[in-house]
Amino acid sequence: MGGVTHLIVFLSMFSAITLMSEAQYLLAVTKDEPSRQYYTTVYIGSAAMTSPVNLLIDLGTNLTWLNCRKIKSLSTLGLVTCKSSTCKSIPGNGCDRNTCLYRQPRPLGKNTVVTTGRVVQDNATIFTTEGGQPVHIAPSRRFTFSCAVDKYLQGMAPPIAGVLALSPGEFPFWRQMTSAFNVIPKFSLCLPSSRYGYFFMGTPSLGGKKTVPMTSTTLKIDSGKYLISVRSIYVDGVPLTLDPSLLEGGAQLSTVVPFTVLQTDIYNALAQSFTLRATVILWCLSGVS
Ligand SMILES: *[C@@H]1O[C@H](CO)[C@@H](O)[C@H](O)[C@H]1NC(C)=O
Ligand SMILES: *[C@@H]1O[C@H](CO)[C@@H](O)[C@H](O)[C@H]1NC(C)=O
């Protein structure tokens, strides 16, 4: 008996591994100017009648939300009921007359500014890739998001009508799509300094562009945030003298804050060291002339 059980376990493990497709799915990323906001376009609705909706890319949002008035055809849109397993598995969900509700912070507001919306499901269409280029429209898949009213879009660039959730949590867009298409649950983002970039899901490669030199840094995930550890900061080759505990928490990656934000003590040390070095360099330059 023991031998048979082992064989079955082995076979099911084998099939679980081989069923996972090597395919890659793609969405184009656009940088809006002058807001410096990154967004992508998700096609929502049945494949026959999709509505393009531009969504702000946010690594901190747990559930995608958007202005559902942008969806032209409501034939495939469905409300998620409070009793459904989908509603129960969304952390921090609420309930209003049997409709699942979700409250979450808005990426561009202070932490106290939240958006509340009904949780719905509709189909989304994305592209499959070959050598990093979009080649086919993948069959549409259902995905879960929440509907928000116009006023929550305040602060976003005019083309944008919602937020694409890319947090490390349970229900972000990338997790829903990689699970629906049965591909490796990974994504890569290539944010452009101007105009267009890419957002890939599935096999981790930047569209076969193997010539791009890459240095890798270990990513840590903590309380729904992506973090990298910073060990020291140098100014003109000289390390800042910092209390090491200041760097302990790590640095959070963000796609919505356009500039690096430093804790006050770190900022002061950097500014002081920078001013000192800049003065030395200026003094040298004037000494030469
Ligand atoms: C919506 O997606 C589901 C799979 O998640 C699929 O079975 C269904 O055919 C899609 N519906 C439309 C109208 O594209
Ligand atoms: C997202 O979910 C994680 C884990 O459930 C939680 O720690 C985090 O605070 C949530 N983030 C936001 C912005 O709601």
Short mmCIF file of C-alpha atoms and ligand atoms in Angstrom, two decimals:
data_model
loop_
_atom_site.label_atom_id
_atom_site.label_comp_id
_atom_site.label_asym_id
_atom_site.label_seq_id
_atom_site.Cartn_x
_atom_site.Cartn_y
_atom_site.Cartn_z
CA MET A 1 0.00 0.00 0.00
CA GLY A 2 2.78 2.35 1.00
CA GLY A 3 4.39 2.01 -2.44
CA VAL A 4 1.13 2.87 -4.24
CA THR A 5 0.56 5.94 -2.08
CA HIS A 6 4.04 7.19 -2.82
CA LEU A 7 3.54 6.68 -6.51
CA ILE A 8 0.30 8.70 -6.49
CA VAL A 9 1.91 11.52 -4.55
CA PHE A 10 4.82 11.54 -6.95
CA LEU A 11 2.54 11.64 -10.02
CA SER A 12 0.40 14.47 -8.70
CA MET A 13 3.51 16.47 -7.82
CA PHE A 14 4.84 15.84 -11.28
CA SER A 15 1.62 16.98 -12.94
CA ALA A 16 1.45 20.08 -10.73
CA ILE A 17 4.89 21.07 -11.94
CA THR A 18 4.40 20.34 -15.62
CA LEU A 19 0.98 22.04 -15.74
CA MET A 20 2.51 25.35 -14.76
CA SER A 21 3.00 27.12 -18.05
CA GLU A 22 6.14 29.00 -19.03
CA ALA A 23 4.00 31.58 -20.80
CA GLN A 24 4.27 35.26 -20.17
CA TYR A 25 1.55 37.91 -20.17
CA LEU A 26 2.04 41.56 -20.86
CA LEU A 27 0.55 45.00 -20.33
CA ALA A 28 2.14 48.20 -21.60
CA VAL A 29 3.11 50.87 -19.07
CA THR A 30 2.82 54.59 -19.81
CA LYS A 31 4.40 57.43 -17.86
CA ASP A 32 2.13 60.44 -17.62
CA GLU A 33 3.77 63.87 -17.64
CA PRO A 34 3.95 66.18 -15.80
CA SER A 35 2.39 64.10 -12.99
CA ARG A 36 5.12 61.38 -13.27
CA GLN A 37 2.42 58.77 -12.65
CA TYR A 38 2.77 55.31 -14.18
CA TYR A 39 -0.32 53.61 -15.52
CA THR A 40 -1.32 50.62 -17.56
CA THR A 41 -4.46 49.84 -19.55
CA VAL A 42 -6.62 46.88 -18.62
CA TYR A 43 -9.41 45.88 -21.01
CA ILE A 44 -12.47 45.13 -18.94
CA GLY A 45 -15.64 43.29 -20.03
CA SER A 46 -16.38 40.40 -22.36
CA ALA A 47 -13.85 39.90 -25.14
CA ALA A 48 -16.47 41.09 -27.66
CA MET A 49 -16.98 44.44 -25.94
CA THR A 50 -14.10 45.53 -23.77
CA SER A 51 -13.62 48.95 -22.21
CA PRO A 52 -10.03 50.18 -21.84
CA VAL A 53 -9.46 51.53 -18.32
CA ASN A 54 -6.19 53.24 -17.34
CA LEU A 55 -5.01 52.25 -13.88
CA LEU A 56 -2.28 53.78 -11.72
CA ILE A 57 0.39 51.18 -10.92
CA ASP A 58 0.70 50.83 -7.16
CA LEU A 59 2.86 48.32 -5.30
CA GLY A 60 1.04 49.08 -2.03
CA THR A 61 -2.61 48.51 -3.00
CA ASN A 62 -4.19 45.18 -2.05
CA LEU A 63 -7.29 45.15 -4.29
CA THR A 64 -7.62 46.93 -7.66
CA TRP A 65 -10.25 49.68 -7.63
CA LEU A 66 -11.65 51.84 -10.41
CA ASN A 67 -14.46 54.09 -11.51
CA CYS A 68 -16.89 51.44 -12.81
CA ARG A 69 -18.65 54.05 -14.98
CA LYS A 70 -15.78 53.52 -17.40
CA ILE A 71 -17.11 50.03 -18.11
CA LYS A 72 -19.44 50.36 -21.09
CA SER A 73 -20.98 46.91 -21.14
CA LEU A 74 -22.23 45.53 -17.85
CA SER A 75 -23.11 42.10 -19.26
CA THR A 76 -20.20 40.30 -17.58
CA LEU A 77 -20.00 42.47 -14.42
CA GLY A 78 -21.18 40.73 -11.26
CA LEU A 79 -21.48 41.80 -7.64
CA VAL A 80 -19.64 39.72 -5.06
CA THR A 81 -21.96 38.71 -2.22
CA CYS A 82 -20.92 38.87 1.44
CA LYS A 83 -21.36 35.11 1.85
CA SER A 84 -19.15 34.17 -1.10
CA SER A 85 -15.77 32.59 -0.51
CA THR A 86 -14.20 35.43 -2.57
CA CYS A 87 -15.54 38.05 -0.15
CA LYS A 88 -14.47 36.02 2.88
CA SER A 89 -10.94 35.64 1.57
CA ILE A 90 -10.40 39.39 1.05
CA PRO A 91 -8.69 40.59 4.23
CA GLY A 92 -10.50 43.50 5.88
CA ASN A 93 -13.72 43.15 3.86
CA GLY A 94 -17.06 44.59 4.94
CA CYS A 95 -20.69 44.03 4.05
CA ASP A 96 -23.57 46.26 2.90
CA ARG A 97 -26.98 44.67 2.24
CA ASN A 98 -25.38 41.45 1.08
CA THR A 99 -22.78 43.15 -1.16
CA CYS A 100 -19.15 42.70 -0.28
CA LEU A 101 -17.41 46.01 0.51
CA TYR A 102 -13.72 46.80 0.72
CA ARG A 103 -12.02 49.76 2.37
CA GLN A 104 -8.39 50.56 1.70
CA PRO A 105 -5.99 53.51 1.79
CA ARG A 106 -5.60 55.58 -1.37
CA PRO A 107 -2.04 55.56 -2.72
CA LEU A 108 -1.84 59.31 -3.27
CA GLY A 109 -3.48 60.45 -0.05
CA LYS A 110 -2.28 60.44 3.49
CA ASN A 111 -2.79 57.09 5.18
CA THR A 112 -6.06 58.23 6.68
CA VAL A 113 -7.68 58.81 3.27
CA VAL A 114 -9.51 55.67 2.28
CA THR A 115 -11.62 54.49 -0.61
CA THR A 116 -14.64 52.27 0.01
CA GLY A 117 -16.21 50.34 -2.81
CA ARG A 118 -18.41 47.41 -3.69
CA VAL A 119 -16.46 44.33 -4.66
CA VAL A 120 -17.30 43.13 -8.17
CA GLN A 121 -16.00 40.71 -10.78
CA ASP A 122 -15.65 41.15 -14.50
CA ASN A 123 -13.51 39.74 -17.27
CA ALA A 124 -10.14 41.25 -18.14
CA THR A 125 -8.23 40.86 -21.38
CA ILE A 126 -4.44 40.95 -21.54
CA PHE A 127 -1.79 39.88 -24.08
CA THR A 128 0.53 36.92 -24.35
CA THR A 129 4.07 37.62 -25.46
CA GLU A 130 6.80 36.24 -27.63
CA GLY A 131 10.28 37.71 -27.27
CA GLY A 132 8.77 40.45 -25.13
CA GLN A 133 6.35 41.67 -27.79
CA PRO A 134 2.57 41.32 -27.44
CA VAL A 135 1.46 38.68 -29.94
CA HIS A 136 -2.00 37.41 -29.05
CA ILE A 137 -4.95 38.48 -27.03
CA ALA A 138 -5.21 35.90 -24.25
CA PRO A 139 -8.70 34.49 -23.55
CA SER A 140 -10.32 36.83 -21.05
CA ARG A 141 -10.34 35.85 -17.37
CA ARG A 142 -12.52 36.90 -14.45
CA PHE A 143 -10.92 39.18 -11.95
CA THR A 144 -12.03 40.75 -8.68
CA PHE A 145 -11.81 44.48 -8.01
CA SER A 146 -13.85 47.19 -6.36
CA CYS A 147 -15.86 50.09 -7.75
CA ALA A 148 -15.03 53.58 -6.52
CA VAL A 149 -16.72 56.91 -7.14
CA ASP A 150 -15.20 59.86 -9.04
CA LYS A 151 -14.07 61.82 -6.01
CA TYR A 152 -11.56 59.11 -5.05
CA LEU A 153 -9.67 59.83 -8.29
CA GLN A 154 -8.56 63.22 -6.97
CA GLY A 155 -4.83 63.78 -7.47
CA MET A 156 -4.57 61.35 -10.36
CA ALA A 157 -3.62 62.40 -13.89
CA PRO A 158 -6.67 62.89 -16.18
CA PRO A 159 -6.32 59.63 -18.19
CA ILE A 160 -6.29 57.53 -15.00
CA ALA A 161 -9.51 56.04 -13.62
CA GLY A 162 -8.38 53.76 -10.82
CA VAL A 163 -5.54 51.84 -9.18
CA LEU A 164 -3.98 48.54 -10.23
CA ALA A 165 -3.14 46.53 -7.10
CA LEU A 166 0.34 45.00 -7.20
CA SER A 167 0.92 44.43 -3.47
CA PRO A 168 2.41 41.16 -2.20
CA GLY A 169 -1.00 40.37 -0.60
CA GLU A 170 -3.66 37.75 -1.36
CA PHE A 171 -5.73 39.50 -4.04
CA PRO A 172 -3.58 41.84 -6.14
CA PHE A 173 -4.09 41.81 -9.91
CA TRP A 174 -0.84 39.95 -10.66
CA ARG A 175 -1.73 37.10 -8.28
CA GLN A 176 -5.24 36.77 -9.70
CA MET A 177 -4.00 36.71 -13.30
CA THR A 178 -1.05 34.34 -12.82
CA SER A 179 -3.40 31.96 -10.99
CA ALA A 180 -6.13 32.26 -13.68
CA PHE A 181 -3.61 31.55 -16.46
CA ASN A 182 -1.73 28.98 -14.34
CA VAL A 183 1.68 30.57 -14.80
CA ILE A 184 4.52 31.18 -12.33
CA PRO A 185 3.23 33.70 -9.73
CA LYS A 186 5.80 36.40 -10.51
CA PHE A 187 5.75 39.76 -12.19
CA SER A 188 8.33 42.19 -13.49
CA LEU A 189 7.94 45.89 -14.04
CA CYS A 190 10.05 47.95 -16.37
CA LEU A 191 9.27 51.58 -15.53
CA PRO A 192 10.32 54.01 -18.26
CA SER A 193 12.05 57.30 -17.50
CA SER A 194 9.84 58.67 -20.26
CA ARG A 195 6.88 57.35 -22.28
CA TYR A 196 6.51 53.54 -22.46
CA GLY A 197 7.50 50.56 -20.35
CA TYR A 198 6.31 47.02 -19.64
CA PHE A 199 4.54 44.98 -17.01
CA PHE A 200 5.09 41.23 -17.41
CA MET A 201 3.40 38.42 -15.51
CA GLY A 202 4.54 34.79 -15.47
CA THR A 203 8.02 33.68 -16.48
CA PRO A 204 10.43 36.22 -15.01
CA SER A 205 12.36 37.77 -17.87
CA LEU A 206 12.22 41.24 -19.28
CA GLY A 207 10.89 40.13 -22.60
CA GLY A 208 13.99 38.22 -23.61
CA LYS A 209 16.02 41.46 -23.49
CA LYS A 210 18.96 39.57 -22.01
CA THR A 211 21.36 42.34 -22.92
CA VAL A 212 20.01 44.55 -20.14
CA PRO A 213 22.66 44.45 -17.39
CA MET A 214 21.01 43.47 -14.15
CA THR A 215 22.20 43.59 -10.57
CA SER A 216 19.96 41.77 -8.18
CA THR A 217 18.99 42.84 -4.71
CA THR A 218 17.08 40.59 -2.35
CA LEU A 219 13.50 41.68 -1.94
CA LYS A 220 11.94 41.42 1.50
CA ILE A 221 8.20 41.39 2.04
CA ASP A 222 6.82 42.80 5.27
CA SER A 223 3.32 44.07 6.22
CA GLY A 224 2.22 44.25 2.59
CA LYS A 225 5.34 46.19 1.49
CA TYR A 226 8.23 45.37 -0.83
CA LEU A 227 11.51 46.30 0.86
CA ILE A 228 15.19 46.24 -0.02
CA SER A 229 17.91 46.56 2.56
CA VAL A 230 20.22 49.56 2.39
CA ARG A 231 23.52 49.04 4.22
CA SER A 232 25.20 52.39 3.64
CA ILE A 233 24.94 55.62 1.68
CA TYR A 234 28.00 57.17 0.06
CA VAL A 235 28.65 60.75 -0.98
CA ASP A 236 31.58 61.07 -3.39
CA GLY A 237 32.92 57.72 -2.17
CA VAL A 238 32.67 58.59 1.52
CA PRO A 239 30.10 56.65 3.61
CA LEU A 240 27.72 58.63 5.81
CA THR A 241 28.16 58.02 9.53
CA LEU A 242 24.71 56.83 10.54
CA ASP A 243 23.24 55.09 13.55
CA PRO A 244 22.86 51.57 12.00
CA SER A 245 19.40 51.19 13.58
CA LEU A 246 18.16 53.91 11.20
CA LEU A 247 18.66 51.55 8.25
CA GLU A 248 17.22 48.46 9.93
CA GLY A 249 13.67 48.69 8.59
CA GLY A 250 14.83 48.67 4.96
CA ALA A 251 13.76 50.92 2.10
CA GLN A 252 10.26 50.59 0.69
CA LEU A 253 9.82 50.43 -3.08
CA SER A 254 7.10 52.70 -4.44
CA THR A 255 5.74 53.34 -7.92
CA VAL A 256 3.74 56.41 -6.85
CA VAL A 257 6.31 58.56 -4.98
CA PRO A 258 8.45 60.15 -7.73
CA PHE A 259 11.42 61.02 -5.49
CA THR A 260 13.37 59.13 -2.86
CA VAL A 261 12.08 60.02 0.60
CA LEU A 262 14.52 59.83 3.51
CA GLN A 263 13.99 59.70 7.26
CA THR A 264 14.92 63.12 8.75
CA ASP A 265 18.20 62.07 10.44
CA ILE A 266 19.39 60.30 7.29
CA TYR A 267 18.42 63.32 5.19
CA ASN A 268 20.30 65.72 7.47
CA ALA A 269 23.44 63.56 7.39
CA LEU A 270 23.24 63.34 3.60
CA ALA A 271 22.63 67.07 3.14
CA GLN A 272 25.49 67.94 5.49
CA SER A 273 27.93 65.57 3.81
CA PHE A 274 26.83 66.69 0.35
CA THR A 275 27.24 70.38 1.21
CA LEU A 276 30.70 69.67 2.61
CA ARG A 277 31.82 67.74 -0.50
CA ALA A 278 30.26 70.31 -2.85
CA THR A 279 32.10 73.12 -1.03
CA VAL A 280 35.40 71.25 -1.29
CA ILE A 281 34.86 70.67 -5.00
CA LEU A 282 33.87 74.32 -5.59
CA TRP A 283 36.88 75.49 -3.63
CA CYS A 284 39.15 73.24 -5.73
CA LEU A 285 37.58 74.53 -8.93
CA SER A 286 38.01 78.16 -7.95
CA GLY A 287 41.57 77.35 -6.82
CA VAL A 288 42.32 76.06 -10.32
CA SER A 289 40.81 78.99 -12.25
C1 LIG B 1 -14.78 35.31 -18.63
O1 LIG B 1 -13.71 34.54 -18.04
C2 LIG B 1 -14.04 33.19 -17.78
C3 LIG B 1 -12.82 32.51 -17.15
O2 LIG B 1 -12.36 33.18 -16.02
C4 LIG B 1 -14.38 32.49 -19.09
O3 LIG B 1 -14.77 31.15 -18.84
C5 LIG B 1 -15.53 33.23 -19.78
O4 LIG B 1 -15.75 32.66 -21.04
C6 LIG B 1 -15.19 34.70 -19.96
N1 LIG B 1 -16.36 35.40 -20.49
C7 LIG B 1 -16.33 36.18 -21.55
C8 LIG B 1 -17.64 36.77 -21.94
O5 LIG B 1 -15.30 36.44 -22.17
C1 LIG B 2 -2.48 45.01 2.60
O1 LIG B 2 -2.60 43.76 3.25
C2 LIG B 2 -1.56 43.50 4.19
C3 LIG B 2 -1.71 42.08 4.66
O2 LIG B 2 -3.05 41.71 4.80
C4 LIG B 2 -1.62 44.53 5.30
O3 LIG B 2 -0.60 44.31 6.23
C5 LIG B 2 -1.45 45.92 4.68
O4 LIG B 2 -1.60 46.91 5.67
C6 LIG B 2 -2.50 46.15 3.59
N1 LIG B 2 -2.14 47.39 2.91
C7 LIG B 2 -3.00 48.36 2.69
C8 LIG B 2 -2.45 49.54 1.99
O5 LIG B 2 -4.17 48.28 3.02
#
